[in-house]
Amino acid sequence: MYCLWCDQEVIPQLSWTNLLLPERTRNICESCENGFLLLNGKHCLKCSRLSDETICSDCVKWENDPTWQGVLSFNQSVYSYNPMLRDVVTKWKYRGDYLLRDIFQYTFKDVFDDRFVKWEKEAIIVPIPLSEERMLERGFNQAESLAQLLKLPYQKPLSRVHGEKQSKKTRKERIDSKNPFEIKVQVSHPVILIDDIYTTGMTLRHAAKLLKNQGCPEVFAFTLARG
Amino acid sequence: MNMNDLFTSVRSLFTPTYDWIPTSKNTNTTTDDTFSLRFSGKLLLQSEIPLEPSTFTHLVSINYLTPVIAIEKTPWGHRCRRCGVHKKRMLAFMPCAKCGKTHLYCRNCIEMGRITSCEPLYYWTGPLPSWTKQVKACQWQGELSRYQQTASEQIVTTMKRGNDELLVWAVCGAGKTEMLFDGIGKSIEEGKRVCLATPRTDVVREILPRFRSAFPDTDISGLYGGSEDKDGTGQLVISTTHQLFRFAHAFDIVIIDEIDAFPFHSDPSLIFAANRAAKPDAARIYLTATPRQKQRQRVESKKLNAVFVPVRFHGHPLPVPTLQMDFQLKSSLKKYNPPKTFFTWYKNRSNPKRQLLIFVPTIKLAEEMVETLSFSLNLTENNPIYHVHASDSNREERVQQFRDKEFSILITTTILERGVTFPSVDVVVIDAGHSVFDEAALVQIAGRAGRSPNDPTGEVIFFHEGKTNAIVQAVKSINLMNKRGGKL
């Protein structure tokens, strides 16, 4: 097996443990894997950002705003959006190296199963959609391909209107932006939204608000990285 | 069928072919169309062709741009036609929203824009550009040495004949660029298109002004990562080998400088791109001071013509490295100190006025040794030591300052092993037994000394902890070249 990121050969070390209990095949080498920062330290309970407070200042702001209060129950992210992850996401999403998704294959599912064990049965998984134009440009939807890693059924009740890229906007522009989503089907179950990066949380909240207005009881978010 | 034919036919299944590149059907009509200047010889994705959609469809409909499949099927799998990669792990599947199918894409050259099975590459098959006729293209006034002259004549014949290869095996500092002038000039006068490619950006930057002044009336493009010229529309293209990924059947003459240098010799996709950039009947000239095993074997078995230039342009022999054993080398290096024997040598240098170029195996060592060395040599702030390495942002500037003699000691990694000229330096290699210093690297490093006719000797000294094959072979091959130069 060769590392998906640096293309060095990964040679598994043989030990008594993996001789008796064969491990999952590693598709990334150890030194590349160490570049990622798993969010398992002290973090904000609402948005997963590394922080000493239980609710970070960003989330306090959201919850004090009557328009957005309680719209998103919480966001769980897997990694911190550090330079290494940014490089991987850039190549995966913008350059379009689809295969790089598999780097997150196991960790993404493990963290999900851990955090959403309570809701997994009744909740519906919904990847954040791309606009049709963006979809044609990229060829694939990164949120949907992440959702596929969970090996659970997912639904696509939302659609997105074409607009400026989120990553090109400032925080203020993002928060003032119009809701880019439209709802196609009503959902009456709790929803777990899947996306690649939680930056300000605006995109996810737009989607969550629309779902809630149309009768969805509760909305969570599960993202690959916390920006 | 005899054995030889069998081998050739099996081999041909493994080697890439370029017969899929369409030929231009409009060769006779020459127009001053800017499109033909911009796109002829190029192999591009639609996204790389900055035209209005209507203009683009028009050019396709009149067969000026011909689509070709971007990922071809081979007997053993698939191959990307832009970078030539055929490894399974580099060609992966993706679901595509555009065509609704799951198909291959190339991971190897993805930084240049994704190549997929469902999107073609476009090749220019419209009229070819016509270059301004020149009677005397080369305005260079210098004189060639006897050996340079012989090589230059061979280069001219090879270029004229076309469909041939020539290896120019010339020692470091032989004056390779000057040997090319005559041949390139004559080819340009004949209306041929010439490409001079080298693996290293530094080299492109250094030789570009020399060519601009030698060929003042020729349209010359310089292509390297970060160059202002992106199109490469000139009749003479001087570029890094990386920039050839967008060319196909473009050049009548392809010259590859430093054919043995990293990354060219170890990256099959660069070799693929360089071969594709040449027309099928092109003349190919390879320049090197340190040919690899592969090329030497081809020369020895007479499959590749070669011409030797065993003497530097100033006629003096190559400086032969002195080997200095130091048992405490590793323990000194742990503290980022140069070995003790280095200081003994430093105090007794034959010409202390020379600048000093120190090669170390790692970036870390280069950085740390700046301080330890200035401390041990008691250097003041007016007499600083600097270091350069590959990821250094002000590398160019530092090298230029060193060339201008603004400071006297430069510590470097192998990044400066070739292509750079300092007039009067002593060269030191610390830990010459390290695996980054292979034979070619050591010969090239030794070749940094004694480049100028005013100071043609220069000391070269290798500090090591035990001779490696590379050290022995490097000294041997330098001696051999000197001997050949003396005998001929």
PDB file of C-alpha atoms in Angstrom, chain A residues 2-5 7 91-92 95-100 135-140 148, chain B residues 87 89-90 92-99 105-108 110-114:
ATOM      1  CA  TYR A   2       1.209   3.497  -0.788  1.00  0.00           C
ATOM      2  CA  CYS A   3       0.370   6.575   1.251  1.00  0.00           C
ATOM      3  CA  LEU A   4      -2.439   8.464  -0.476  1.00  0.00           C
ATOM      4  CA  TRP A   5      -0.871  11.776   0.441  1.00  0.00           C
ATOM      5  CA  ASP A   7       3.058   8.347  -2.129  1.00  0.00           C
ATOM      6  CA  LYS A  91      -6.366  19.033  -3.301  1.00  0.00           C
ATOM      7  CA  TRP A  92      -9.382  16.830  -2.672  1.00  0.00           C
ATOM      8  CA  ARG A  95      -8.243  20.122  -7.514  1.00  0.00           C
ATOM      9  CA  GLY A  96     -10.682  17.217  -7.483  1.00  0.00           C
ATOM     10  CA  ASP A  97      -8.539  14.337  -6.252  1.00  0.00           C
ATOM     11  CA  TYR A  98     -11.569  12.232  -5.286  1.00  0.00           C
ATOM     12  CA  LEU A  99      -9.571   9.342  -3.874  1.00  0.00           C
ATOM     13  CA  LEU A 100      -8.139  11.449  -1.019  1.00  0.00           C
ATOM     14  CA  MET A 135     -21.462  20.191  -9.235  1.00  0.00           C
ATOM     15  CA  LEU A 136     -20.639  20.273 -12.954  1.00  0.00           C
ATOM     16  CA  GLU A 137     -17.439  22.157 -12.271  1.00  0.00           C
ATOM     17  CA  ARG A 138     -16.166  19.741  -9.596  1.00  0.00           C
ATOM     18  CA  GLY A 139     -17.692  16.540 -10.792  1.00  0.00           C
ATOM     19  CA  PHE A 140     -18.598  15.388  -7.288  1.00  0.00           C
ATOM     20  CA  GLN A 148     -21.130   7.663   1.875  1.00  0.00           C
TER      21      GLN A 148
ATOM     22  CA  LYS B  87       0.607   3.239 -12.329  1.00  0.00           C
ATOM     23  CA  ARG B  89      -2.588   3.960  -7.874  1.00  0.00           C
ATOM     24  CA  MET B  90      -2.196   7.158  -9.881  1.00  0.00           C
ATOM     25  CA  ALA B  92      -8.261   6.370  -9.740  1.00  0.00           C
ATOM     26  CA  PHE B  93     -12.002   6.163 -10.266  1.00  0.00           C
ATOM     27  CA  MET B  94     -14.418   8.954  -9.456  1.00  0.00           C
ATOM     28  CA  PRO B  95     -18.145   9.350  -9.908  1.00  0.00           C
ATOM     29  CA  CYS B  96     -18.663  12.175 -12.382  1.00  0.00           C
ATOM     30  CA  ALA B  97     -21.635  14.516 -12.274  1.00  0.00           C
ATOM     31  CA  LYS B  98     -20.937  15.716 -15.803  1.00  0.00           C
ATOM     32  CA  CYS B  99     -21.368  12.412 -17.589  1.00  0.00           C
ATOM     33  CA  TYR B 105      -8.976  10.468 -13.584  1.00  0.00           C
ATOM     34  CA  CYS B 106      -5.246  11.114 -13.286  1.00  0.00           C
ATOM     35  CA  ARG B 107      -3.884  11.883  -9.832  1.00  0.00           C
ATOM     36  CA  ASN B 108      -0.324  12.430 -10.970  1.00  0.00           C
ATOM     37  CA  ILE B 110      -3.862  16.890 -11.033  1.00  0.00           C
ATOM     38  CA  GLU B 111      -2.193  20.127  -9.940  1.00  0.00           C
ATOM     39  CA  MET B 112      -2.290  21.271 -13.576  1.00  0.00           C
ATOM     40  CA  GLY B 113      -6.032  20.653 -13.872  1.00  0.00           C
ATOM     41  CA  ARG B 114      -7.748  17.289 -13.701  1.00  0.00           C
TER      42      ARG B 114
END
